[in-house]
Coordinates of C-alpha atoms in Angstrom, one line a residue:
X1 CA 8.2 -36.1 1.5
X2 CA 9.0 -39.4 3.1
X3 CA 5.8 -41.6 3.3
X4 CA 6.1 -41.9 7.1
X5 CA 6.3 -38.2 7.5
X6 CA 3.3 -37.8 5.3
X7 CA 1.4 -40.4 7.3
X8 CA 2.4 -38.7 10.5
X9 CA 0.9 -35.4 9.3
X10 CA -2.3 -37.3 8.6
X11 CA -2.2 -38.8 12.1
X12 CA -1.9 -42.5 10.9
X13 CA 1.7 -43.1 12.2
X14 CA 2.6 -42.8 15.9
X15 CA 5.4 -40.5 17.1
X16 CA 7.7 -43.5 17.7
X17 CA 7.6 -44.4 14.0
X18 CA 8.5 -40.8 13.1
X19 CA 11.4 -40.9 15.6
X20 CA 12.8 -44.1 14.1
X21 CA 12.9 -42.4 10.6
X22 CA 14.6 -39.4 12.0
X23 CA 17.2 -41.4 14.0
X24 CA 18.4 -42.9 10.7
X25 CA 19.5 -39.5 9.5
X26 CA 22.3 -37.3 10.7
X27 CA 21.3 -36.0 14.1
X28 CA 21.8 -32.6 15.7
X29 CA 21.1 -31.6 19.2
X30 CA 20.0 -28.0 19.8
X31 CA 20.0 -26.5 23.2
X32 CA 17.9 -23.4 24.0
X33 CA 19.1 -21.5 27.1
X34 CA 16.4 -19.3 28.5
X35 CA 18.8 -17.8 31.0
X36 CA 20.8 -16.2 28.2
X37 CA 19.0 -13.2 26.9
X38 CA 19.7 -10.7 24.2
X39 CA 17.6 -8.0 22.4
X40 CA 13.9 -7.6 22.4
X41 CA 12.4 -7.7 18.9
X42 CA 10.2 -5.1 17.3
X43 CA 9.5 -7.1 14.2
X44 CA 10.1 -7.6 10.5
X45 CA 8.8 -5.4 7.7
X46 CA 9.0 -3.7 4.4
X47 CA 8.0 -0.5 2.5
X48 CA 5.7 0.6 -0.3
X49 CA 7.3 4.0 -0.7
X50 CA 7.9 5.9 -4.0
X51 CA 4.4 5.1 -5.2
X52 CA 4.8 1.3 -5.0
X53 CA 1.6 1.5 -2.9
X54 CA -0.2 3.0 -5.9
X55 CA 0.8 -0.1 -8.0
X56 CA -1.0 -2.3 -5.5
X57 CA -4.0 -0.1 -5.4
X58 CA -4.4 -0.3 -9.2
X59 CA -4.8 -4.1 -9.1
X60 CA -8.1 -5.9 -9.0
X61 CA -9.6 -6.3 -5.6
X62 CA -8.7 -10.0 -5.7
X63 CA -5.0 -9.3 -6.5
X64 CA -5.0 -6.4 -4.0
X65 CA -6.1 -8.8 -1.2
X66 CA -3.7 -11.4 -2.3
X67 CA -0.8 -8.9 -2.1
X68 CA -1.8 -7.6 1.3
X69 CA -2.3 -11.2 2.5
X70 CA 1.2 -12.2 1.3
X71 CA 2.7 -9.2 3.1
X72 CA 0.8 -9.1 6.4
X73 CA -1.3 -12.3 6.9
X74 CA -0.2 -14.6 9.6
X75 CA -1.8 -17.5 7.8
X76 CA -1.4 -16.8 4.1
X77 CA 1.8 -14.8 4.0
X78 CA 4.8 -13.4 5.8
X79 CA 3.0 -11.8 8.8
X80 CA 5.1 -8.7 8.6
X81 CA 4.7 -6.4 11.6
X82 CA 6.5 -3.2 10.6
X83 CA 5.6 -0.9 7.7
X84 CA 8.0 1.9 6.6
X85 CA 6.4 4.8 4.8
X86 CA 8.2 7.6 2.9
X87 CA 7.4 11.2 3.9
X88 CA 7.2 13.1 0.6
X89 CA 9.3 16.1 -0.2
X90 CA 8.7 16.5 -4.0
X91 CA 6.5 19.2 -5.5
X92 CA 4.9 16.6 -7.9
X93 CA 4.4 12.9 -8.4
X94 CA 6.4 12.6 -11.6
X95 CA 8.9 9.8 -12.0
X96 CA 7.5 8.0 -8.9
X97 CA 8.4 10.8 -6.6
X98 CA 6.7 11.2 -3.2
X99 CA 4.7 14.4 -3.1
X100 CA 5.2 16.9 -0.3
X101 CA 2.5 18.1 2.1
X102 CA 3.8 21.6 1.5
X103 CA 5.1 21.7 -2.0
X104 CA 5.8 25.4 -2.2
X105 CA 7.8 27.7 0.1
X106 CA 5.2 29.4 2.3
X107 CA 7.3 32.6 2.4
X108 CA 10.2 31.7 4.7
X109 CA 10.9 29.6 7.7
X110 CA 8.8 31.7 10.0
X111 CA 5.9 32.2 7.6
X112 CA 2.5 30.6 8.3
X113 CA 2.6 27.0 6.9
X114 CA 0.4 26.1 3.9
X115 CA 0.1 22.4 4.3
X116 CA -2.1 20.3 2.0
X117 CA -3.3 16.7 2.4
X118 CA -4.7 14.5 -0.3
X119 CA -5.8 11.6 2.0
X120 CA -3.6 9.3 -0.1
X121 CA 0.0 10.0 0.7
X122 CA 1.1 8.3 -2.5
X123 CA -1.1 5.3 -1.8
X124 CA 0.6 4.7 1.6
X125 CA -2.3 5.7 3.7
X126 CA -4.4 3.0 2.2
X127 CA -1.7 0.3 2.7
X128 CA -1.2 1.6 6.3
X129 CA -5.0 1.4 7.0
X130 CA -5.1 -2.2 5.7
X131 CA -2.0 -3.2 7.6
X132 CA -3.2 -1.7 10.9
X133 CA -6.9 -2.3 10.9
X134 CA -7.1 -5.6 8.9
X135 CA -3.9 -7.3 9.9
X136 CA -3.1 -5.8 13.3
X137 CA 0.2 -4.2 12.4
X138 CA 1.2 -1.8 15.3
X139 CA 4.6 -0.4 14.1
X140 CA 4.5 2.3 11.4
X141 CA 7.8 4.0 10.7
X142 CA 7.5 7.3 8.8
X143 CA 10.8 8.2 7.2
X144 CA 11.7 11.3 5.2
X145 CA 14.3 10.9 2.4
X146 CA 14.7 14.7 2.4
X147 CA 13.3 18.0 3.5
X148 CA 11.5 20.0 0.8
X149 CA 13.9 21.7 -1.5
X150 CA 13.2 25.2 -0.3
X151 CA 14.5 24.2 3.2
X152 CA 17.9 23.0 1.8
X153 CA 21.2 24.5 0.8
X154 CA 20.8 23.4 -2.9
X155 CA 17.1 24.5 -3.3
X156 CA 16.1 21.0 -4.4
X157 CA 14.7 18.0 -2.6
X158 CA 17.0 15.8 -4.8
X159 CA 20.8 15.8 -5.4
X160 CA 21.9 16.1 -1.8
X161 CA 22.2 19.4 -0.2
X162 CA 21.8 19.9 3.6
X163 CA 19.1 21.3 5.9
X164 CA 19.4 25.1 6.2
X165 CA 20.4 26.0 9.8
X166 CA 22.4 22.9 10.8
X167 CA 26.1 23.5 11.5
X168 CA 28.0 24.3 8.3
X169 CA 24.8 24.8 6.3
X170 CA 23.7 28.5 6.3
X171 CA 21.1 29.8 3.7
X172 CA 20.1 33.3 2.8
X173 CA 16.5 32.2 3.4
X174 CA 17.2 31.5 7.0
X175 CA 17.2 28.7 9.5
X176 CA 14.7 26.0 8.6
X177 CA 15.2 23.5 11.4
X178 CA 12.1 24.4 13.3
X179 CA 10.0 24.6 10.1
X180 CA 11.2 21.1 9.2
X181 CA 10.3 19.8 12.6
X182 CA 6.9 21.3 12.3
X183 CA 6.5 19.8 8.9
X184 CA 7.2 16.3 10.2
X185 CA 4.8 16.8 13.1
X186 CA 2.0 17.8 10.7
X187 CA 2.6 14.6 8.7
X188 CA 2.1 12.6 11.9
X189 CA -1.1 14.5 12.7
X190 CA -2.6 13.8 9.3
X191 CA -2.2 10.1 9.9
X192 CA -3.6 10.4 13.4
X193 CA -6.7 12.1 11.9
X194 CA -7.0 9.0 9.7
X195 CA -6.8 6.7 12.8
X196 CA -3.3 5.6 12.1
X197 CA -0.7 6.0 14.8
X198 CA 2.8 6.5 13.6
X199 CA 5.2 5.0 16.1
X200 CA 8.6 5.9 14.7
X201 CA 9.9 8.9 12.9
X202 CA 13.0 9.3 10.8
X203 CA 14.1 12.6 9.2
X204 CA 17.1 11.2 7.1
X205 CA 17.6 8.5 4.6
X206 CA 21.1 7.5 3.4
X207 CA 22.6 10.9 4.4
X208 CA 26.0 9.6 3.2
X209 CA 24.7 9.4 -0.4
X210 CA 23.8 12.0 -3.1
X211 CA 21.2 10.8 -5.6
X212 CA 19.1 12.2 -8.4
X213 CA 15.9 11.5 -6.4
X214 CA 15.0 12.7 -2.9
X215 CA 18.2 12.9 -0.8
X216 CA 19.7 15.1 1.9
X217 CA 23.3 15.0 3.2
X218 CA 24.1 15.1 6.9
X219 CA 26.9 14.4 9.2
X220 CA 26.3 13.1 12.7
X221 CA 26.9 16.5 14.2
X222 CA 24.3 18.0 11.8
X223 CA 21.8 15.3 12.7
X224 CA 22.3 16.1 16.3
X225 CA 21.6 19.8 15.6
X226 CA 18.2 18.9 14.2
X227 CA 17.3 16.3 16.9
X228 CA 17.8 19.0 19.5
X229 CA 14.9 20.8 17.8
X230 CA 12.8 17.8 16.7
X231 CA 12.5 16.1 20.1
X232 CA 11.2 19.2 22.0
X233 CA 8.8 19.9 19.1
X234 CA 7.3 16.4 19.3
X235 CA 6.9 16.7 23.0
X236 CA 5.3 20.1 22.8
X237 CA 2.7 18.6 20.4
X238 CA 1.9 15.8 22.9
X239 CA 3.8 13.3 20.8
X240 CA 6.0 12.1 23.5
X241 CA 5.4 8.5 22.5
X242 CA 6.9 9.0 19.0
X243 CA 10.3 7.3 18.8
X244 CA 13.0 9.1 16.8
X245 CA 14.9 6.8 14.4
X246 CA 18.3 7.9 13.0
X247 CA 19.9 7.8 10.5
X248 CA 19.3 5.1 7.9
X249 CA 22.8 5.2 6.6
X250 CA 23.7 3.7 3.2
X251 CA 26.0 1.1 5.0
X252 CA 25.7 -0.4 8.5
X253 CA 29.2 0.6 9.7
X254 CA 28.7 4.2 8.6
X255 CA 26.2 4.6 11.4
X256 CA 29.0 4.1 13.9
X257 CA 30.8 7.1 12.5
X258 CA 27.6 9.2 12.8
X259 CA 27.0 7.9 16.3
X260 CA 30.5 9.2 17.3
X261 CA 29.2 12.7 16.6
X262 CA 25.8 12.2 18.3
X263 CA 26.6 11.2 21.8
X264 CA 25.0 14.4 23.2
X265 CA 21.6 13.5 21.8
X266 CA 21.9 9.7 21.8
X267 CA 19.3 9.4 24.6
X268 CA 16.8 11.3 22.4
X269 CA 17.2 8.7 19.6
X270 CA 15.1 5.7 20.4
X271 CA 16.3 3.5 17.5
X272 CA 19.6 3.6 15.6
X273 CA 19.0 2.6 12.0
X274 CA 21.2 1.6 9.0
X275 CA 21.0 -0.1 5.6
X276 CA 23.0 -3.0 4.1
X277 CA 24.3 -1.6 0.8
X278 CA 27.9 -0.5 1.4
X279 CA 28.3 -2.6 4.5
X280 CA 26.1 -5.3 6.0
X281 CA 25.0 -5.9 9.6
X282 CA 27.6 -8.3 10.9
X283 CA 28.3 -6.8 14.2
X284 CA 26.4 -4.6 16.8
X285 CA 26.5 -0.9 16.6
X286 CA 28.3 1.1 19.3
X287 CA 25.1 2.2 21.1
X288 CA 22.9 1.2 24.0
X289 CA 19.8 2.0 22.0
X290 CA 17.9 -0.5 19.9
X291 CA 19.1 -0.9 16.3
X292 CA 17.1 -1.7 13.2
X293 CA 18.2 -2.9 9.8
X294 CA 15.7 -0.7 7.9
X295 CA 16.6 -1.4 4.3
X296 CA 18.2 -4.4 2.6
X297 CA 17.7 -5.8 -0.8
X298 CA 19.4 -7.3 -3.9
X299 CA 19.0 -4.3 -6.2
X300 CA 21.2 -5.5 -9.0
X301 CA 20.4 -9.1 -9.7
X302 CA 17.8 -10.2 -12.2
X303 CA 14.5 -11.3 -10.7
X304 CA 14.5 -14.8 -9.2
X305 CA 11.8 -16.5 -7.2
X306 CA 14.1 -19.4 -6.2
X307 CA 14.9 -20.6 -2.7
X308 CA 18.2 -22.2 -3.6
X309 CA 19.9 -22.6 -6.9
X310 CA 23.5 -21.5 -6.6
X311 CA 23.6 -19.3 -3.6
X312 CA 22.8 -16.2 -5.6
X313 CA 22.2 -12.8 -3.9
X314 CA 18.5 -12.8 -4.6
X315 CA 17.7 -16.4 -3.5
X316 CA 15.4 -17.0 -0.5
X317 CA 18.0 -19.1 1.4
X318 CA 20.5 -16.3 1.1
X319 CA 18.1 -13.9 2.7
X320 CA 17.2 -16.3 5.5
X321 CA 20.9 -16.3 6.3
X322 CA 21.2 -12.5 5.9
X323 CA 18.5 -12.1 8.5
X324 CA 20.1 -14.6 10.8
X325 CA 23.4 -12.8 10.8
X326 CA 21.8 -9.4 11.4
X327 CA 19.7 -10.7 14.3
X328 CA 22.3 -12.9 16.0
X329 CA 25.6 -11.0 15.2
X330 CA 24.4 -7.4 15.0
X331 CA 21.6 -7.8 17.5
X332 CA 19.1 -5.9 15.4
X333 CA 15.6 -5.6 16.8
X334 CA 13.9 -5.2 13.4
X335 CA 14.8 -6.3 9.9
X336 CA 13.1 -4.7 6.8
X337 CA 13.4 -5.7 3.2
X338 CA 13.4 -2.7 0.9
X339 CA 10.1 -3.1 -1.2
X340 CA 7.2 -5.4 -0.5
X341 CA 5.5 -5.4 -3.9
X342 CA 6.3 -3.6 -7.1
X343 CA 5.6 -4.0 -10.9
X344 CA 8.3 -5.5 -13.1
X345 CA 9.4 -2.2 -14.6
X346 CA 12.4 -2.8 -12.4
X347 CA 13.2 -6.5 -13.0
X348 CA 15.5 -6.9 -10.1
X349 CA 15.2 -8.4 -6.6
X350 CA 14.6 -5.1 -5.0
X351 CA 11.1 -6.4 -4.0
X352 CA 9.8 -9.6 -2.5
X353 CA 6.7 -9.7 -4.7
X354 CA 6.5 -8.6 -8.3
X355 CA 3.4 -7.6 -10.3
X356 CA 3.3 -9.1 -13.8
X357 CA 0.3 -8.6 -16.1
X358 CA -1.8 -7.3 -13.2
X359 CA -1.1 -10.5 -11.2
X360 CA 1.2 -10.8 -8.2
X361 CA 4.1 -13.3 -7.9
X362 CA 5.9 -13.9 -4.6
X363 CA 9.5 -14.8 -4.3
X364 CA 11.2 -17.1 -1.9
X365 CA 12.6 -13.9 -0.2
X366 CA 9.1 -13.3 1.1
X367 CA 8.9 -16.8 2.4
X368 CA 12.3 -16.5 4.1
X369 CA 10.9 -13.5 5.9
X370 CA 7.8 -15.5 6.8
X371 CA 9.8 -18.1 8.6
X372 CA 11.1 -15.3 10.8
X373 CA 8.2 -12.8 11.1
X374 CA 5.3 -15.2 11.6
X375 CA 6.9 -16.8 14.6
X376 CA 9.1 -14.1 16.1
X377 CA 6.5 -11.5 17.1
X378 CA 7.0 -8.0 18.5
X379 CA 8.1 -8.2 22.1
X380 CA 9.9 -11.5 21.7
X381 CA 13.2 -11.8 23.5
X382 CA 16.1 -13.6 21.8
X383 CA 17.6 -16.3 24.0
X384 CA 20.6 -18.5 23.8
X385 CA 20.6 -21.3 21.2
X386 CA 23.4 -23.7 20.1
X387 CA 23.7 -26.7 17.8
X388 CA 26.3 -28.2 15.5
X389 CA 26.1 -28.3 11.8
X390 CA 23.2 -25.8 11.4
X391 CA 22.6 -22.2 12.1
X392 CA 20.1 -21.8 14.9
X393 CA 18.5 -19.1 17.0
X394 CA 15.6 -18.9 19.5
X395 CA 13.1 -16.4 20.8
X396 CA 10.7 -16.4 23.7
X397 CA 7.5 -14.7 22.6
X398 CA 5.2 -12.6 24.8
X399 CA 2.6 -15.4 24.9
X400 CA 5.3 -17.8 26.3
X401 CA 5.8 -19.8 23.1
X402 CA 9.4 -20.5 21.9
X403 CA 10.3 -20.1 18.3
X404 CA 13.5 -21.9 17.3
X405 CA 14.9 -21.3 13.8
X406 CA 17.1 -23.9 12.1
X407 CA 18.9 -23.1 8.8
X408 CA 20.4 -26.2 7.2
X409 CA 22.8 -25.7 4.3
X410 CA 23.8 -29.4 4.1
X411 CA 22.0 -32.7 3.8
X412 CA 18.8 -33.6 5.6
X413 CA 19.2 -34.1 9.3
X414 CA 17.1 -34.7 12.4
X415 CA 17.1 -32.3 15.3
X416 CA 16.3 -32.7 19.0
X417 CA 15.6 -29.5 20.9
X418 CA 16.2 -29.3 24.6
X419 CA 15.2 -26.3 26.7
X420 CA 17.3 -25.3 29.7
X421 CA 17.8 -22.3 32.0
X422 CA 14.2 -21.7 33.0
X423 CA 10.8 -23.2 33.8
X424 CA 9.7 -24.3 30.4
X425 CA 8.5 -27.8 29.4
X426 CA 7.2 -28.1 25.9
X427 CA 3.7 -29.7 25.7
X428 CA 3.1 -29.1 22.0
X429 CA 5.3 -28.5 19.0
X430 CA 4.9 -27.8 15.4
X431 CA 7.4 -27.0 12.6
X432 CA 7.2 -24.9 9.5
X433 CA 9.5 -25.4 6.5
X434 CA 10.6 -23.3 3.5
X435 CA 12.7 -24.8 0.8
X436 CA 12.6 -25.2 -3.0
X437 CA 9.1 -26.8 -3.0
X438 CA 7.4 -25.4 0.2
X439 CA 6.5 -22.0 1.4
X440 CA 6.4 -21.8 5.2
X441 CA 4.5 -25.1 5.2
X442 CA 3.5 -27.1 8.3
X443 CA 5.5 -30.4 8.9
X444 CA 5.6 -32.9 11.7
X445 CA 7.3 -32.4 15.0
X446 CA 7.0 -34.6 18.1
X447 CA 7.3 -34.0 21.9
X448 CA 8.4 -36.7 24.4
X449 CA 7.3 -36.9 28.0
X450 CA 10.3 -34.8 29.1
X451 CA 9.5 -32.0 26.8
X452 CA 12.2 -32.7 24.2
X453 CA 11.1 -31.8 20.7
X454 CA 12.2 -33.9 17.7
X455 CA 11.8 -33.1 14.0
X456 CA 13.4 -33.2 10.6
X457 CA 15.2 -30.4 8.7
X458 CA 15.4 -31.1 5.0
X459 CA 18.5 -30.3 3.0
X460 CA 19.0 -26.7 2.1
X461 CA 16.0 -25.5 4.1
X462 CA 14.9 -23.3 6.9
X463 CA 12.6 -24.8 9.6
X464 CA 11.0 -22.8 12.4
X465 CA 9.9 -24.9 15.4
X466 CA 7.3 -23.5 17.7
X467 CA 7.2 -25.0 21.2
X468 CA 4.3 -24.3 23.4
X469 CA 4.1 -25.0 27.1
X470 CA 1.2 -26.6 28.8
X471 CA -1.6 -24.0 28.9
X472 CA 0.2 -21.6 26.5
X473 CA -1.4 -20.5 23.3
X474 CA 1.7 -19.8 21.3
X475 CA -0.6 -18.0 18.8

């Protein structure tokens, strides 16, 4: 770090000296326009499904806390605000399967249910409890990869098959739509009894893919058939606040195809969801509902913890840019990386934290998420932002603070941020940088008498500026 910048952080150099250093570098003016508004954010998150939560729970208490801090802490980690849980459908926990709350056929779709609850849910209840009650996470997304096998055309929770009773999927055992809706409601009730409020519910995951693990095929029309049963069932059980998510397609653009067959129930779907595997979120979906990117990862590349080396698919800066594109071009309201923490049995970048020899090792993908999640909080509204030579975005948080992201793929440059289009004058400012040597670390920023904010953005870095008005906390 430049000696003047270091001194500025220690309070021994006045703001004018910092400004003179910055002026000698390439300068960029960034304008934030409060009058130009876009989507409201729900947050950033991850999942510990498929028994990844069990991996964390088996660690020592010290490493458990370190992992949870890295995921959810606003001071020590990424400050994630959304947790996606997997609703089990498997009869057992072998091969990291997610166990069902009704593993065996109770005797038909109209038979008395025989639910069982182990107060663990594949370790996810513990992670959820920590996320909600220790770190203040408020958004829990419960997502089923499949219905139990006995409810499906293929008699198996894996290898595709469709839900019995939706259009084009008849079964000799009968119509299981209502039983599946009841099953999902019961899962929500188990969590409620444990003082965890599920906020979003999904009944499909990658319905355009058949896999050897839990999977269930569905068209948009078939999804609509089930939503017509699920929504009334939720309402009848006084779960009117539960938001239905659909349909977590394998690729972002596939969701548009499904939406074309779901217009009759679109108002019943609170959030439209997709993944980034066969197509990425580069444009908005054709819906008036909120949209979430609910699963993205580099599942193929060998593990890397680098921020920038050669622009590889698993590098942190790559993911800072991926999130930027999804948020600013596809207008997503939430962005979730696939797995938070996992052991190194899968030595890929499918997770943000890996467990090696019972110790946790974060990657720069986690810190890329931190530069977004810690400062763009639930309820924040994206506002206009423009500047040359860098990628920039801005959000007005519920507490009044402005978070301005700057991703710089070139050489170090200074930035000056000006706010227009509303009554906002910055009284305080700070900046947080992630690059090859720093992990969402505090660096200097200055505010002049007119409220303009000046700071430095290092080469190949992401800096988030937080601007607070007079009297605002910006916490």
